XYZ file of C-alpha atoms in Angstrom:
562
model
C 42.084 37.131 8.973
C 42.561 39.371 12.000
C 40.248 39.347 15.013
C 38.586 42.679 15.886
C 37.353 43.688 19.322
C 35.377 46.870 19.945
C 34.445 48.798 23.077
C 31.799 51.495 22.584
C 31.112 54.229 25.123
C 28.638 57.075 25.396
C 25.265 57.592 23.755
C 23.126 55.476 21.466
C 24.197 57.544 18.459
C 27.786 56.549 19.114
C 26.632 52.961 19.541
C 25.037 52.875 16.093
C 28.303 54.151 14.583
C 30.094 51.287 16.347
C 27.567 48.773 14.985
C 28.206 50.039 11.447
C 31.963 49.715 11.948
C 31.469 46.102 13.029
C 29.309 45.463 9.964
C 31.891 46.977 7.624
C 34.729 44.955 9.161
C 32.776 41.684 9.089
C 31.913 42.276 5.417
C 35.584 42.977 4.745
C 36.589 39.555 6.065
C 37.639 40.429 9.617
C 36.496 38.252 12.498
C 34.566 39.877 15.370
C 35.478 38.824 18.906
C 33.968 39.881 22.210
C 37.026 38.834 24.204
C 39.770 41.491 24.085
C 42.459 38.914 24.874
C 41.628 37.234 21.533
C 41.746 40.450 19.495
C 44.476 41.447 17.077
C 42.899 44.898 16.808
C 40.972 46.692 19.568
C 38.817 49.717 18.743
C 37.677 52.065 21.505
C 34.741 54.115 20.270
C 34.992 57.053 22.648
C 32.661 59.662 24.128
C 33.747 63.271 24.668
C 30.569 65.000 25.806
C 31.403 65.947 29.415
C 34.416 65.581 31.694
C 33.351 62.300 33.281
C 32.719 60.766 29.841
C 36.127 61.925 28.603
C 37.820 60.369 31.604
C 35.934 57.127 31.095
C 37.135 57.036 27.478
C 40.760 57.668 28.467
C 40.534 54.956 31.119
C 39.106 52.524 28.560
C 41.936 53.274 26.102
C 44.536 52.652 28.802
C 42.807 49.487 29.927
C 42.667 48.095 26.385
C 46.295 49.111 25.845
C 47.282 46.437 28.357
C 46.294 43.796 25.797
C 49.143 44.993 23.562
C 51.344 42.989 25.913
C 49.583 39.948 24.518
C 47.956 39.269 21.164
C 46.737 42.794 20.350
C 48.815 44.583 17.722
C 46.727 47.693 17.046
C 44.749 50.006 19.311
C 42.459 52.454 17.508
C 40.542 55.398 18.982
C 37.318 56.408 17.230
C 34.279 58.503 18.094
C 33.757 61.828 19.834
C 36.902 62.095 21.970
C 38.962 61.090 18.919
C 37.270 63.776 16.832
C 37.661 66.511 19.418
C 41.121 65.760 20.790
C 42.967 63.883 18.044
C 46.220 65.820 18.401
C 46.198 65.451 22.196
C 45.634 61.714 21.917
C 48.640 61.353 19.611
C 50.853 63.073 22.177
C 49.407 61.885 25.487
C 48.404 58.351 24.519
C 51.217 56.906 22.367
C 49.636 53.462 22.775
C 47.043 54.504 20.167
C 47.978 53.431 16.610
C 45.225 55.204 14.642
C 42.498 57.803 15.111
C 39.159 58.026 13.286
C 36.703 60.913 13.793
C 32.920 60.960 13.851
C 32.497 61.622 10.122
C 34.867 58.909 8.900
C 33.895 55.704 10.704
C 33.025 54.103 7.360
C 36.781 54.111 6.549
C 37.691 51.869 9.467
C 38.807 48.871 7.371
C 41.076 51.072 5.275
C 42.566 52.605 8.424
C 43.335 49.188 9.920
C 45.113 48.059 6.776
C 47.213 51.234 6.758
C 48.094 50.809 10.410
C 49.270 47.241 9.832
C 51.731 48.664 7.294
C 53.345 50.677 10.070
C 51.611 53.953 9.385
C 49.711 55.936 12.062
C 46.645 57.213 10.192
C 44.582 60.072 11.618
C 41.296 60.833 9.833
C 39.363 63.623 11.545
C 37.843 67.022 10.846
C 34.990 65.850 8.596
C 32.199 65.944 11.169
C 29.703 67.364 8.655
C 30.195 64.367 6.404
C 27.456 61.693 6.299
C 28.619 58.169 5.375
C 26.693 55.951 2.985
C 23.148 55.245 4.230
C 23.214 51.535 3.291
C 26.302 50.368 5.142
C 26.092 46.942 6.828
C 25.471 46.853 10.561
C 25.832 44.318 13.378
C 23.463 45.060 16.272
C 24.903 45.238 19.754
C 21.423 45.564 21.289
C 19.220 42.508 21.927
C 17.904 41.075 18.665
C 14.386 42.413 19.240
C 15.435 46.064 19.820
C 17.385 48.432 17.570
C 18.320 52.082 17.511
C 17.513 53.874 14.268
C 19.454 57.086 13.704
C 17.317 59.566 11.761
C 19.703 62.540 11.840
C 23.151 63.547 13.034
C 24.754 66.759 14.257
C 23.119 69.736 15.932
C 22.462 73.412 15.173
C 21.023 74.419 18.547
C 24.365 75.683 19.879
C 23.472 75.576 23.567
C 26.180 77.462 25.442
C 27.205 74.483 27.605
C 27.390 71.900 24.817
C 30.269 70.747 22.593
C 28.172 68.487 20.348
C 28.093 70.869 17.322
C 31.922 70.961 17.427
C 32.063 67.161 17.573
C 29.164 66.049 15.396
C 28.792 68.968 12.994
C 25.661 70.633 11.661
C 22.225 69.015 11.882
C 21.711 66.630 8.960
C 18.506 64.631 8.443
C 18.375 61.343 6.582
C 15.786 60.914 3.825
C 12.495 59.335 4.849
C 12.776 56.572 2.253
C 16.251 55.582 3.468
C 15.116 55.406 7.084
C 12.066 53.327 6.177
C 14.228 50.953 4.137
C 16.536 50.416 7.105
C 13.534 49.865 9.383
C 12.190 47.219 7.004
C 15.533 45.412 6.974
C 15.700 45.482 10.768
C 12.166 44.087 11.002
C 13.049 41.249 8.610
C 15.866 40.326 10.997
C 13.545 40.061 14.005
C 13.546 43.582 15.446
C 10.247 44.434 17.176
C 11.141 47.711 18.878
C 12.612 50.685 17.018
C 14.127 53.537 19.012
C 14.509 56.648 16.871
C 17.521 58.751 17.816
C 19.197 62.009 16.813
C 20.638 64.891 18.755
C 17.251 66.562 18.235
C 14.658 64.197 16.768
C 11.845 66.755 16.953
C 13.697 68.956 14.439
C 13.872 66.066 11.956
C 13.382 67.106 8.326
C 13.659 70.866 8.810
C 16.883 70.944 6.776
C 15.658 68.560 4.051
C 11.994 69.415 3.663
C 11.786 72.957 5.033
C 9.480 71.970 7.928
C 9.404 69.723 10.958
C 8.705 66.259 9.536
C 8.955 63.752 12.373
C 5.188 63.227 12.214
C 5.449 62.342 8.513
C 8.308 59.931 9.195
C 6.292 58.218 11.915
C 3.324 57.872 9.557
C 5.578 55.848 7.240
C 7.272 53.778 9.952
C 4.013 52.523 11.472
C 3.347 50.695 8.193
C 6.482 48.525 8.530
C 5.434 44.902 9.124
C 6.946 43.217 12.151
C 7.617 46.390 14.136
C 5.479 46.404 17.283
C 6.815 49.398 19.197
C 8.302 52.689 17.966
C 9.961 54.845 20.614
C 11.421 58.305 20.065
C 14.299 59.843 22.058
C 15.564 63.419 22.441
C 12.761 65.893 21.780
C 13.282 69.622 22.204
C 10.176 71.238 23.768
C 9.804 74.057 21.247
C 9.795 71.642 18.300
C 7.043 69.346 19.628
C 4.223 70.429 17.339
C 0.519 69.725 17.798
C 0.675 67.596 14.656
C 3.446 65.472 16.154
C 1.501 64.973 19.380
C -1.611 64.004 17.416
C 0.356 61.502 15.338
C 1.876 59.872 18.424
C -1.545 59.633 20.049
C -3.121 58.188 16.891
C -1.073 55.011 16.432
C -0.826 52.141 18.887
C 2.621 51.197 17.541
C 4.071 54.492 18.734
C 4.927 54.336 22.431
C 3.472 57.208 24.421
C 6.951 58.089 25.636
C 8.569 61.523 25.419
C 12.284 61.873 26.179
C 12.593 65.651 26.413
C 15.711 67.160 28.040
C 14.538 70.496 29.460
C 17.892 71.258 31.195
C 16.495 73.838 33.640
C 13.363 75.558 34.900
C 14.501 79.122 35.554
C 13.957 81.454 32.596
C 17.147 83.448 33.080
C 19.260 80.293 33.233
C 17.454 78.951 30.156
C 18.239 82.203 28.326
C 21.928 82.018 29.269
C 22.001 78.387 28.162
C 20.683 79.606 24.763
C 17.688 77.335 25.094
C 14.807 78.352 22.865
C 11.958 78.066 25.329
C 10.722 79.312 28.687
C 9.360 77.493 31.711
C 5.848 78.630 30.807
C 6.169 77.316 27.247
C 7.491 73.993 28.495
C 4.601 73.617 30.925
C 2.161 74.370 28.101
C 3.698 71.671 25.878
C 3.741 69.123 28.715
C 0.091 69.831 29.522
C -0.776 69.413 25.834
C 1.059 66.083 25.697
C -0.750 64.797 28.797
C -4.091 66.026 27.478
C -3.678 64.055 24.241
C -1.794 61.084 25.761
C -2.864 60.726 29.415
C -0.690 57.631 29.874
C 2.426 59.248 28.350
C 5.712 58.728 30.175
C 7.781 61.921 30.136
C 11.524 61.595 30.779
C 13.846 64.571 31.085
C 17.433 65.591 31.828
C 18.447 68.564 33.968
C 21.707 70.415 34.635
C 22.290 71.864 38.097
C 25.012 74.352 38.961
C 25.115 76.184 35.629
C 27.415 79.247 35.874
C 25.796 81.992 37.908
C 22.968 79.768 39.191
C 21.769 81.353 42.417
C 19.915 79.636 45.243
C 16.749 81.443 44.125
C 17.185 80.221 40.547
C 17.773 76.686 41.758
C 14.579 76.955 43.837
C 12.735 77.941 40.641
C 14.025 74.723 39.089
C 13.065 72.725 42.193
C 9.500 74.084 42.181
C 9.250 73.489 38.419
C 10.149 69.813 38.872
C 7.692 69.561 41.784
C 4.923 71.093 39.644
C 5.509 69.193 36.413
C 6.142 65.785 38.065
C 8.258 64.112 35.407
C 7.887 60.340 35.249
C 11.638 59.885 34.796
C 14.450 62.361 35.396
C 18.201 62.273 35.077
C 20.098 65.188 36.634
C 23.762 66.116 36.320
C 26.099 68.752 37.645
C 27.292 71.294 35.086
C 30.535 70.297 33.349
C 32.771 73.191 32.271
C 33.606 72.202 28.695
C 36.444 74.041 27.025
C 35.686 75.986 23.864
C 32.022 76.355 24.824
C 30.674 79.838 25.654
C 29.521 78.844 29.148
C 33.037 77.747 30.097
C 34.015 81.425 30.147
C 30.936 82.671 31.984
C 31.617 84.353 35.338
C 30.446 82.997 38.692
C 31.210 79.343 38.126
C 29.446 77.391 40.891
C 31.528 75.461 43.443
C 31.446 71.677 43.047
C 30.264 71.208 46.619
C 27.235 73.439 45.994
C 26.483 71.641 42.709
C 26.485 68.258 44.439
C 24.289 69.478 47.290
C 21.731 70.859 44.849
C 21.847 67.680 42.807
C 21.110 65.609 45.924
C 18.147 67.812 46.826
C 16.686 67.598 43.335
C 17.120 63.841 43.043
C 15.563 63.291 46.472
C 12.528 65.244 45.295
C 12.341 63.202 42.099
C 12.601 59.894 43.949
C 9.463 60.756 45.868
C 7.677 61.819 42.696
C 8.724 58.664 40.842
C 7.531 56.469 43.713
C 4.137 58.177 43.807
C 3.721 57.899 40.038
C 4.759 54.246 40.023
C 2.410 53.434 42.913
C -0.408 55.098 40.981
C -0.069 52.316 38.395
C -1.128 49.611 40.871
C -3.891 47.464 39.444
C -3.302 48.555 35.843
C -2.404 46.175 33.031
C 0.480 47.008 30.673
C 2.267 45.460 27.756
C 5.774 44.282 28.631
C 8.593 43.376 26.263
C 10.247 40.330 27.832
C 14.030 40.682 28.169
C 15.207 37.826 30.337
C 15.205 35.891 33.591
C 16.876 37.051 36.786
C 18.692 34.199 38.533
C 18.874 36.049 41.864
C 15.198 36.940 42.258
C 13.913 33.971 40.212
C 11.713 36.400 38.321
C 11.400 37.267 34.645
C 11.987 40.895 33.673
C 11.307 43.234 30.798
C 10.236 46.764 29.916
C 6.884 48.451 29.490
C 6.081 51.042 26.860
C 7.126 53.597 29.469
C 10.611 52.132 29.935
C 13.363 52.589 27.388
C 16.399 50.330 27.175
C 19.376 51.109 29.464
C 17.977 54.366 30.887
C 14.762 53.342 32.658
C 13.696 50.696 35.150
C 12.674 47.090 34.725
C 9.428 45.202 35.147
C 9.846 42.031 37.223
C 7.153 39.407 37.038
C 6.298 35.780 37.734
C 4.370 33.676 35.262
C 3.618 30.056 34.468
C 3.402 30.914 30.787
C 6.330 30.009 28.576
C 7.984 33.289 27.612
C 11.153 34.111 25.702
C 13.068 37.368 25.194
C 11.324 39.487 22.593
C 7.808 38.336 23.505
C 5.294 41.056 24.345
C 2.890 39.983 27.092
C 0.220 41.492 29.289
C 1.276 42.218 32.871
C -0.686 43.528 35.836
C 0.989 45.964 38.210
C 0.974 44.816 41.814
C 3.835 46.663 43.483
C 6.473 49.259 42.655
C 9.398 51.254 43.988
C 11.095 54.462 42.821
C 12.814 52.866 39.836
C 11.458 49.377 39.162
C 8.007 47.872 39.144
C 7.175 44.436 40.517
C 4.305 42.885 38.672
C 2.473 39.594 38.365
C 1.703 38.155 34.959
C -1.912 37.811 33.891
C -1.220 34.289 32.714
C -1.907 31.150 34.770
C -1.275 32.154 38.377
C -1.489 30.267 41.684
C -4.930 29.994 43.241
C -6.026 32.835 45.441
C -4.735 32.297 48.941
C -6.744 35.291 50.033
C -9.990 33.452 49.388
C -8.968 30.673 51.761
C -7.351 32.973 54.333
C -8.899 36.447 54.029
C -7.663 37.738 57.384
C -4.013 36.708 57.589
C -0.561 37.167 56.138
C 1.253 33.813 56.044
C 4.981 33.310 56.367
C 7.071 30.202 56.064
C 9.399 29.883 59.064
C 12.557 27.782 59.016
C 14.267 26.907 62.305
C 17.152 24.460 62.444
C 16.109 23.084 59.042
C 12.450 22.859 60.050
C 9.508 24.782 58.648
C 6.374 26.305 60.123
C 3.602 28.638 59.044
C 2.781 31.809 60.928
C -0.082 34.234 60.484
C -0.129 37.956 61.156
C -3.620 39.031 62.057
C -2.809 42.745 61.745
C -2.935 42.731 57.941
C -4.948 40.993 55.292
C -3.345 38.528 52.890
C -2.747 40.916 49.997
C 0.925 41.787 49.519
C 4.034 40.657 51.337
C 6.828 38.117 51.354
C 6.759 34.359 51.797
C 9.947 33.933 53.775
C 12.163 31.462 55.549
C 13.618 32.577 58.850
C 16.495 30.411 60.071
C 17.538 30.353 63.719
C 19.612 28.505 66.265
C 19.443 27.910 70.005
C 21.603 30.959 70.660
C 19.004 33.224 69.167
C 20.821 33.986 65.882
C 18.390 34.429 63.024
C 18.442 35.205 59.329
C 15.734 35.787 56.748
C 15.543 34.561 53.170
C 12.701 35.298 50.780
C 11.515 32.185 48.958
C 8.444 33.716 47.420
C 6.079 36.656 47.279
C 2.510 37.223 48.296
C 1.268 39.276 45.354
C -2.332 40.385 45.156
C -3.417 37.376 47.196
C -1.254 34.869 45.339
C 1.719 33.005 46.739
C 4.398 32.920 44.075
C 7.436 30.837 44.940
C 10.710 32.200 43.595
C 13.017 29.411 44.715
C 13.269 26.198 42.791
C 12.965 22.589 43.915
C 10.615 23.250 46.828
C 9.367 19.833 47.942
C 5.942 20.582 49.410
C 5.488 17.032 50.744
C 8.689 17.367 52.722
C 7.657 20.773 53.987
C 4.298 19.424 55.093
C 5.911 16.531 56.960
C 8.328 18.830 58.827
C 5.534 21.250 59.679
C 3.975 18.811 62.095
C 7.136 17.654 63.858
C 6.934 19.098 67.331
C 10.741 19.227 67.429
C 10.503 22.098 64.987
C 9.430 24.478 67.726
C 11.780 23.469 70.554
C 14.304 26.207 69.843
C 14.036 27.960 73.134
C 14.548 31.572 72.153
C 11.748 31.794 69.594
C 8.187 32.596 70.554
C 5.860 30.246 68.630
C 3.867 31.891 65.841
C 0.331 33.065 66.395
C -0.813 29.785 64.925
C 1.736 27.104 65.741
C 1.656 24.074 63.413
C 1.273 21.611 66.250
C -1.713 23.399 67.733
C -4.810 21.487 66.783
C -6.692 24.630 65.846
C -4.063 25.453 63.235
C -3.433 22.088 61.645
C -6.380 22.427 59.294
C -5.265 25.941 58.307
C -1.775 24.676 57.437
C -3.185 21.826 55.377
C -5.506 24.236 53.557
C -2.618 26.589 52.833
C -0.485 23.832 51.356
C -3.391 22.539 49.296
C -3.961 26.014 47.895
C -0.290 26.417 46.983
C 0.688 22.855 46.019
C 0.444 22.116 42.319
C -0.224 25.690 41.273
C 2.873 27.498 42.436
C 5.328 29.314 40.228
C 8.898 28.083 40.676
C 10.504 30.592 38.336
C 11.396 28.223 35.518
């Protein structure tokens, strides 16, 4: 049977469509390959949301087309770009052998068979169609995390957005069908569900006559095996008090709100056809933080919308400063054809858009850093994702970090952990995007208790080691480093560990402490003429005992990263 390769671009909703296509093809007897050079058929599941996404999709099609010089016999375009520009693709990209739109991805096996007969099938224009709810699916996410699409399409008709043209009207899935899929995912090892739709907060309005996301969540928290439930893509005006109360009530539901507000100036919001004002958004955000004080609020913002004045941008800037979002993605306005805003007067110059974007993101970086630093000393649950070979640290995500869009939690631990485990982690340091933590498991003994007044560093000169102390700071946070040097005064620094909350945590492997201790006391170590000896030189009698104490504290209780 033929080998199928698939490249999926764009949002998580597109990704779930791709996973269903893979499931259908595998059930139909096709083999799935992740190496395009081994594929007889390559599918590019495209995105067509904004100009940069369209260009990325075109580039991916052209890149995959190169494999037709080898084994590949068919190249198929699916997804949003295929739905929106099917006729253009046929003309401009003759390398494409078939096109499948957003409402027909369940017909992918049939399309491939037709294409192998020499036909060039194009199935588009059914974006209001909802394929069978119980189609097979092969996850492309890690085995412990899965997206769960609860609705498709959109009826909001924001003036800048082409999604209703691409994905059709808003269509909710039935609660029982969603719960059944969640149960099947849990049976296959999924621990984290991420609910997605173009507007999750409007879930159920079309089916049940009222907003029903709270009722859906009440059912999903009963699914055995699911530990975390995360919800993406809220609209502010549809976040009801009942929904907030439900999220606050259940520990399984992550206190995480992904709420694209798009702007903060009321006139711009009106011209975007958004259904809320800055004041209403602030009220909802305050309500969320009142009920869920630890809630992480992520948002998306568009700068440079047609007619945006400097004063209106300043309104947005002050809004962001006041609200202090935990996470924020910002983008310059993309003039999308066939959308109302594309024909608005006073389109903003690209240079001005970029300058405003830089200003806004600089503001947000400072806010994110302050908010992350405020977590120091707190203990959070972390979903383990893997091990970083460069830093020799494990990494994962907290309840406040969603997959692919947020930062990572890096940590050292002597506990045996595997991807998918959920462990307790204490926050010890942070930057704007990622947090550096130390696990609450078995840690090295407290160096601070033995050396309360010093920061210690490991110094390497011409393959020798020494220990230096900095009396200007206490032994709390810092780096355990090697500094290499030669007689010409050339030096380089390499971190081999971290001083975290008074613990030395080694991040390099195969550190032979006996060898280090022997070299420490070789006077030859300090004969490199251009280096001033450390405050406490290893061969000074007053320091020998300190060095021995340090090594005794570290030896046998250090973390080597494995």
